[in-house]
mmCIF file of C-alpha atoms in Angstrom:
data_model
loop_
_atom_site.group_PDB
_atom_site.id
_atom_site.type_symbol
_atom_site.label_atom_id
_atom_site.label_comp_id
_atom_site.label_asym_id
_atom_site.label_seq_id
_atom_site.Cartn_x
_atom_site.Cartn_y
_atom_site.Cartn_z
ATOM 1 C CA UNK A 1 0.013 -0.066 -0.143
ATOM 2 C CA UNK A 2 1.265 3.411 -0.864
ATOM 3 C CA UNK A 3 2.479 5.436 1.979
ATOM 4 C CA UNK A 4 0.603 8.375 3.038
ATOM 5 C CA UNK A 5 2.097 11.720 3.691
ATOM 6 C CA UNK A 6 3.445 11.856 7.269
ATOM 7 C CA UNK A 7 1.644 14.001 9.900
ATOM 8 C CA UNK A 8 2.868 16.506 12.131
ATOM 9 C CA UNK A 9 3.612 14.025 15.078
ATOM 10 C CA UNK A 10 6.100 12.281 12.857
ATOM 11 C CA UNK A 11 8.151 15.442 12.343
ATOM 12 C CA UNK A 12 11.558 15.468 14.011
ATOM 13 C CA UNK A 13 11.693 18.156 16.704
ATOM 14 C CA UNK A 14 14.115 20.254 14.763
ATOM 15 C CA UNK A 15 11.443 20.674 11.993
ATOM 16 C CA UNK A 16 8.400 21.490 14.586
ATOM 17 C CA UNK A 17 7.637 24.944 15.106
ATOM 18 C CA UNK A 18 5.948 24.798 18.735
ATOM 19 C CA UNK A 19 4.594 28.574 18.717
ATOM 20 C CA UNK A 20 2.698 27.696 15.452
ATOM 21 C CA UNK A 21 1.229 24.553 16.591
ATOM 22 C CA UNK A 22 0.015 26.251 19.680
ATOM 23 C CA UNK A 23 -1.373 29.112 17.676
ATOM 24 C CA UNK A 24 -3.414 26.648 15.390
ATOM 25 C CA UNK A 25 -4.436 24.681 18.539
ATOM 26 C CA UNK A 26 -5.874 27.878 20.086
ATOM 27 C CA UNK A 27 -7.803 28.481 16.993
ATOM 28 C CA UNK A 28 -9.279 25.120 17.220
ATOM 29 C CA UNK A 29 -10.336 25.699 20.690
ATOM 30 C CA UNK A 30 -12.961 28.573 19.804
ATOM 31 C CA UNK A 31 -14.459 26.002 17.372
ATOM 32 C CA UNK A 32 -14.778 23.296 19.994
ATOM 33 C CA UNK A 33 -16.184 25.866 22.574
ATOM 34 C CA UNK A 34 -18.536 27.732 20.270
ATOM 35 C CA UNK A 35 -18.456 31.114 22.371
ATOM 36 C CA UNK A 36 -16.211 33.887 23.157
ATOM 37 C CA UNK A 37 -13.617 33.091 25.749
ATOM 38 C CA UNK A 38 -11.570 34.811 28.375
ATOM 39 C CA UNK A 39 -7.848 34.523 28.561
ATOM 40 C CA UNK A 40 -8.220 32.144 31.417
ATOM 41 C CA UNK A 41 -10.650 30.006 29.496
ATOM 42 C CA UNK A 42 -8.249 29.846 26.512
ATOM 43 C CA UNK A 43 -5.280 29.107 28.718
ATOM 44 C CA UNK A 44 -7.178 26.299 30.413
ATOM 45 C CA UNK A 45 -8.568 24.855 27.153
ATOM 46 C CA UNK A 46 -5.392 24.681 25.562
ATOM 47 C CA UNK A 47 -3.257 23.571 28.659
ATOM 48 C CA UNK A 48 -1.038 26.530 28.358
ATOM 49 C CA UNK A 49 0.319 29.154 30.870
ATOM 50 C CA UNK A 50 -1.628 32.322 30.969
ATOM 51 C CA UNK A 51 1.072 34.586 29.609
ATOM 52 C CA UNK A 52 1.707 31.953 26.704
ATOM 53 C CA UNK A 53 -1.852 32.175 25.760
ATOM 54 C CA UNK A 54 -1.962 36.013 25.934
ATOM 55 C CA UNK A 55 0.928 36.287 23.602
ATOM 56 C CA UNK A 56 -0.629 33.946 21.256
ATOM 57 C CA UNK A 57 -3.949 35.739 21.414
ATOM 58 C CA UNK A 58 -2.227 39.257 20.949
ATOM 59 C CA UNK A 59 -0.443 37.896 17.975
ATOM 60 C CA UNK A 60 -3.628 36.561 16.284
ATOM 61 C CA UNK A 61 -5.486 39.748 17.131
ATOM 62 C CA UNK A 62 -2.792 41.855 15.290
ATOM 63 C CA UNK A 63 -2.884 39.661 12.581
ATOM 64 C CA UNK A 64 -6.647 40.007 12.356
ATOM 65 C CA UNK A 65 -7.791 36.508 13.307
ATOM 66 C CA UNK A 66 -8.917 37.297 16.804
ATOM 67 C CA UNK A 67 -10.871 40.326 18.113
ATOM 68 C CA UNK A 68 -11.480 41.365 21.987
ATOM 69 C CA UNK A 69 -13.320 43.763 24.031
ATOM 70 C CA UNK A 70 -10.537 43.535 26.556
ATOM 71 C CA UNK A 71 -12.206 40.713 28.454
ATOM 72 C CA UNK A 72 -13.619 38.317 25.937
ATOM 73 C CA UNK A 73 -11.709 36.945 22.960
ATOM 74 C CA UNK A 74 -13.412 35.502 19.717
ATOM 75 C CA UNK A 75 -12.452 34.637 16.146
ATOM 76 C CA UNK A 76 -13.052 37.047 13.337
ATOM 77 C CA UNK A 77 -14.363 36.153 9.890
ATOM 78 C CA UNK A 78 -10.688 36.152 8.633
ATOM 79 C CA UNK A 79 -10.257 32.813 9.974
ATOM 80 C CA UNK A 80 -12.506 31.627 7.192
ATOM 81 C CA UNK A 81 -9.645 32.412 4.842
ATOM 82 C CA UNK A 82 -7.988 29.361 6.180
ATOM 83 C CA UNK A 83 -10.848 27.068 5.226
ATOM 84 C CA UNK A 84 -11.411 28.745 1.923
ATOM 85 C CA UNK A 85 -7.708 28.100 1.080
ATOM 86 C CA UNK A 86 -8.101 24.314 1.876
ATOM 87 C CA UNK A 87 -11.199 24.079 -0.191
ATOM 88 C CA UNK A 88 -9.792 25.977 -3.078
ATOM 89 C CA UNK A 89 -6.471 24.096 -3.146
ATOM 90 C CA UNK A 90 -8.078 20.599 -2.405
ATOM 91 C CA UNK A 91 -8.067 18.479 -5.716
ATOM 92 C CA UNK A 92 -10.399 15.812 -4.573
ATOM 93 C CA UNK A 93 -13.353 18.142 -3.625
ATOM 94 C CA UNK A 94 -12.969 20.345 -6.644
ATOM 95 C CA UNK A 95 -12.710 17.494 -8.875
ATOM 96 C CA UNK A 96 -15.792 15.604 -7.508
ATOM 97 C CA UNK A 97 -18.037 18.479 -6.942
ATOM 98 C CA UNK A 98 -19.457 18.501 -10.734
ATOM 99 C CA UNK A 99 -19.892 14.554 -10.325
ATOM 100 C CA UNK A 100 -21.578 14.900 -6.837
ATOM 101 C CA UNK A 101 -23.971 17.418 -8.561
ATOM 102 C CA UNK A 102 -24.931 15.034 -10.940
ATOM 103 C CA UNK A 103 -25.567 12.366 -8.397
ATOM 104 C CA UNK A 104 -27.591 14.674 -6.245
ATOM 105 C CA UNK A 105 -29.723 15.543 -8.927
ATOM 106 C CA UNK A 106 -30.386 12.078 -9.962
ATOM 107 C CA UNK A 107 -30.865 10.622 -6.272
ATOM 108 C CA UNK A 108 -32.880 13.874 -5.193
ATOM 109 C CA UNK A 109 -30.866 13.690 -2.073
ATOM 110 C CA UNK A 110 -27.814 15.405 -0.449
ATOM 111 C CA UNK A 111 -24.445 13.965 -1.564
ATOM 112 C CA UNK A 112 -21.457 14.573 0.675
ATOM 113 C CA UNK A 113 -17.730 13.863 0.514
ATOM 114 C CA UNK A 114 -15.443 13.063 3.420
ATOM 115 C CA UNK A 115 -11.826 12.575 4.242
ATOM 116 C CA UNK A 116 -9.915 11.005 7.033
ATOM 117 C CA UNK A 117 -8.738 13.228 9.932
ATOM 118 C CA UNK A 118 -7.492 11.938 13.348
ATOM 119 C CA UNK A 119 -10.357 9.753 14.399
ATOM 120 C CA UNK A 120 -12.880 11.518 12.701
ATOM 121 C CA UNK A 121 -14.555 11.758 9.023
ATOM 122 C CA UNK A 122 -14.475 15.471 8.015
ATOM 123 C CA UNK A 123 -16.793 16.670 5.237
ATOM 124 C CA UNK A 124 -15.293 18.553 2.681
ATOM 125 C CA UNK A 125 -17.676 18.763 -0.247
ATOM 126 C CA UNK A 126 -21.558 18.439 -0.588
ATOM 127 C CA UNK A 127 -24.139 18.851 -3.292
ATOM 128 C CA UNK A 128 -27.963 19.218 -2.546
ATOM 129 C CA UNK A 129 -30.738 19.211 -5.231
ATOM 130 C CA UNK A 130 -32.743 22.576 -4.884
ATOM 131 C CA UNK A 131 -35.893 21.160 -3.531
ATOM 132 C CA UNK A 132 -34.146 19.801 -0.459
ATOM 133 C CA UNK A 133 -33.457 21.780 2.657
ATOM 134 C CA UNK A 134 -30.420 20.521 4.167
ATOM 135 C CA UNK A 135 -28.789 21.234 7.586
ATOM 136 C CA UNK A 136 -26.154 19.706 10.028
ATOM 137 C CA UNK A 137 -23.855 18.211 7.658
ATOM 138 C CA UNK A 138 -22.021 21.205 6.753
ATOM 139 C CA UNK A 139 -18.556 21.652 5.316
ATOM 140 C CA UNK A 140 -16.016 20.951 7.975
ATOM 141 C CA UNK A 141 -18.479 18.907 10.023
ATOM 142 C CA UNK A 142 -17.008 16.033 11.762
ATOM 143 C CA UNK A 143 -18.245 12.508 12.788
ATOM 144 C CA UNK A 144 -16.411 9.652 14.322
ATOM 145 C CA UNK A 145 -14.834 7.197 11.760
ATOM 146 C CA UNK A 146 -15.885 4.043 13.470
ATOM 147 C CA UNK A 147 -19.622 4.470 13.548
ATOM 148 C CA UNK A 148 -20.467 6.182 10.238
ATOM 149 C CA UNK A 149 -20.602 5.069 6.749
ATOM 150 C CA UNK A 150 -17.952 7.309 5.260
ATOM 151 C CA UNK A 151 -15.547 6.613 8.244
ATOM 152 C CA UNK A 152 -15.843 2.618 7.813
ATOM 153 C CA UNK A 153 -15.054 3.184 3.998
ATOM 154 C CA UNK A 154 -12.108 5.208 4.871
ATOM 155 C CA UNK A 155 -11.001 2.720 7.525
ATOM 156 C CA UNK A 156 -11.368 0.099 4.729
ATOM 157 C CA UNK A 157 -8.134 1.420 3.093
ATOM 158 C CA UNK A 158 -6.078 -0.029 5.878
ATOM 159 C CA UNK A 159 -4.842 -3.707 5.805
ATOM 160 C CA UNK A 160 -6.507 -6.342 8.327
ATOM 161 C CA UNK A 161 -3.603 -5.896 10.988
ATOM 162 C CA UNK A 162 -3.429 -2.270 10.865
ATOM 163 C CA UNK A 163 -7.373 -1.892 10.850
ATOM 164 C CA UNK A 164 -7.364 -3.969 14.053
ATOM 165 C CA UNK A 165 -4.440 -1.941 15.671
ATOM 166 C CA UNK A 166 -6.262 1.255 14.544
ATOM 167 C CA UNK A 167 -9.706 0.259 16.138
ATOM 168 C CA UNK A 168 -7.850 -1.128 19.155
ATOM 169 C CA UNK A 169 -6.416 2.365 20.183
ATOM 170 C CA UNK A 170 -9.666 3.996 19.646
ATOM 171 C CA UNK A 171 -12.037 4.821 22.483
ATOM 172 C CA UNK A 172 -15.605 3.607 21.142
ATOM 173 C CA UNK A 173 -18.354 5.677 22.566
ATOM 174 C CA UNK A 174 -22.194 4.975 21.836
ATOM 175 C CA UNK A 175 -23.586 7.590 19.970
ATOM 176 C CA UNK A 176 -27.033 6.063 19.937
ATOM 177 C CA UNK A 177 -28.532 3.057 21.387
ATOM 178 C CA UNK A 178 -27.574 0.791 18.214
ATOM 179 C CA UNK A 179 -23.974 1.860 17.721
ATOM 180 C CA UNK A 180 -21.550 -0.715 17.173
ATOM 181 C CA UNK A 181 -18.808 -0.467 19.999
ATOM 182 C CA UNK A 182 -17.547 -4.304 20.104
ATOM 183 C CA UNK A 183 -14.073 -4.069 18.608
ATOM 184 C CA UNK A 184 -13.579 -7.446 17.019
ATOM 185 C CA UNK A 185 -17.144 -7.216 15.375
ATOM 186 C CA UNK A 186 -16.389 -3.651 14.064
ATOM 187 C CA UNK A 187 -13.265 -4.827 12.636
ATOM 188 C CA UNK A 188 -15.161 -7.835 10.808
ATOM 189 C CA UNK A 189 -17.919 -5.395 9.772
ATOM 190 C CA UNK A 190 -15.238 -2.893 8.140
ATOM 191 C CA UNK A 191 -13.517 -5.741 6.263
ATOM 192 C CA UNK A 192 -17.013 -7.183 5.231
ATOM 193 C CA UNK A 193 -17.834 -3.661 3.730
ATOM 194 C CA UNK A 194 -14.484 -3.546 2.105
ATOM 195 C CA UNK A 195 -15.231 -6.770 0.235
ATOM 196 C CA UNK A 196 -18.723 -5.357 -0.820
ATOM 197 C CA UNK A 197 -17.474 -2.172 -1.986
ATOM 198 C CA UNK A 198 -19.658 0.076 0.092
ATOM 199 C CA UNK A 199 -20.888 0.731 3.768
ATOM 200 C CA UNK A 200 -24.538 1.146 4.983
ATOM 201 C CA UNK A 201 -24.775 2.220 8.617
ATOM 202 C CA UNK A 202 -28.161 2.360 10.183
ATOM 203 C CA UNK A 203 -28.829 4.789 13.076
ATOM 204 C CA UNK A 204 -25.296 4.169 14.680
ATOM 205 C CA UNK A 205 -24.043 7.768 14.226
ATOM 206 C CA UNK A 206 -27.282 9.554 14.702
ATOM 207 C CA UNK A 207 -30.814 8.555 15.801
ATOM 208 C CA UNK A 208 -33.212 7.692 13.169
ATOM 209 C CA UNK A 209 -30.609 8.344 10.085
ATOM 210 C CA UNK A 210 -29.168 5.768 7.801
ATOM 211 C CA UNK A 211 -26.417 6.387 5.347
ATOM 212 C CA UNK A 212 -24.606 4.562 2.497
ATOM 213 C CA UNK A 213 -21.108 5.441 1.396
ATOM 214 C CA UNK A 214 -18.679 4.201 -1.365
ATOM 215 C CA UNK A 215 -14.795 4.719 -1.511
ATOM 216 C CA UNK A 216 -13.320 7.281 -3.770
ATOM 217 C CA UNK A 217 -10.097 5.872 -4.965
ATOM 218 C CA UNK A 218 -7.090 7.361 -6.774
ATOM 219 C CA UNK A 219 -5.724 6.454 -9.915
ATOM 220 C CA UNK A 220 -3.630 3.767 -8.098
ATOM 221 C CA UNK A 221 -6.554 2.212 -6.119
ATOM 222 C CA UNK A 222 -5.629 4.041 -3.032
ATOM 223 C CA UNK A 223 -8.874 5.220 -1.135
ATOM 224 C CA UNK A 224 -8.535 9.058 -0.502
ATOM 225 C CA UNK A 225 -12.089 9.908 0.435
ATOM 226 C CA UNK A 226 -15.621 8.518 0.716
ATOM 227 C CA UNK A 227 -18.900 9.786 -0.920
ATOM 228 C CA UNK A 228 -22.494 9.031 0.745
ATOM 229 C CA UNK A 229 -26.013 9.971 0.659
ATOM 230 C CA UNK A 230 -28.085 9.698 3.854
ATOM 231 C CA UNK A 231 -31.540 10.045 4.801
ATOM 232 C CA UNK A 232 -34.249 9.668 7.697
ATOM 233 C CA UNK A 233 -35.437 6.290 8.438
ATOM 234 C CA UNK A 234 -39.001 7.396 7.904
ATOM 235 C CA UNK A 235 -38.206 8.194 4.097
ATOM 236 C CA UNK A 236 -36.187 5.252 2.816
ATOM 237 C CA UNK A 237 -35.482 1.643 3.818
ATOM 238 C CA UNK A 238 -31.932 0.131 3.838
ATOM 239 C CA UNK A 239 -33.053 -1.867 0.737
ATOM 240 C CA UNK A 240 -34.102 1.253 -1.070
ATOM 241 C CA UNK A 241 -30.873 2.941 -0.310
ATOM 242 C CA UNK A 242 -28.875 0.037 -1.964
ATOM 243 C CA UNK A 243 -31.177 0.081 -4.933
ATOM 244 C CA UNK A 244 -31.360 3.678 -5.596
ATOM 245 C CA UNK A 245 -28.309 5.343 -4.225
ATOM 246 C CA UNK A 246 -25.603 2.738 -4.575
ATOM 247 C CA UNK A 247 -25.525 2.739 -8.509
ATOM 248 C CA UNK A 248 -24.865 6.210 -8.980
ATOM 249 C CA UNK A 249 -22.443 6.641 -6.230
ATOM 250 C CA UNK A 250 -20.288 3.782 -7.747
ATOM 251 C CA UNK A 251 -20.433 5.101 -11.147
ATOM 252 C CA UNK A 252 -19.258 8.357 -9.923
ATOM 253 C CA UNK A 253 -16.347 7.031 -8.008
ATOM 254 C CA UNK A 254 -15.471 4.867 -10.854
ATOM 255 C CA UNK A 255 -15.832 7.801 -13.296
ATOM 256 C CA UNK A 256 -13.600 10.138 -11.272
ATOM 257 C CA UNK A 257 -10.766 7.663 -10.344
ATOM 258 C CA UNK A 258 -8.409 7.973 -13.394
ATOM 259 C CA UNK A 259 -8.440 11.805 -12.610
ATOM 260 C CA UNK A 260 -7.708 11.702 -8.878
ATOM 261 C CA UNK A 261 -3.994 12.122 -8.315
#
């Protein structure tokens, strides 16, 4: 299997800029807390001394990424430039958007694209037919890998031993009453999904919501993303999902494969 690009944790200390890492972590904290924060709040959430957190906040404020009323700090819209830069430069989401539009139009449902980040699947593209009001799965939305159709498809890129080791180190927390958290059974389920070429998850990530996903592979066969369609259980059965949604999803993934680098 081709080796994936190494992540920050694998960098030698001489290549790691701690102050930059702390600044990025601080920005992420605002997203997790979903509210303006005091200096003490930020320092505690980041696990940093107050003096260090203050220097980072003032640096971000001077750069236009943070604003403050001298008591509370919050992010500014300038932070969206970081997300925009990713979306504009991400070849997978840019390439698949037109194909997803076709799938969404044919299925009359929202089609989403997710990639692997940490222990989560992160949604980086989506398409919705005009008649469908969609909420919840916005760009940047994160869901656990282990209990989602896109996540299980992404985990399927691992060999059996690596998959078992990855699942073993994860903390599996029930998201609903039906979430599968038995690790050997989960590994077997992901292997079976890989063999089938798709994953269908029924009410494990969110109550009363089911989803079907297929792998998006690059030219050499490596799984780089997952595309899915989901729906409320009152609107569609699992059998209907396989009959209606799986064929267009598979065709899309096969059509774009030669183009994904």
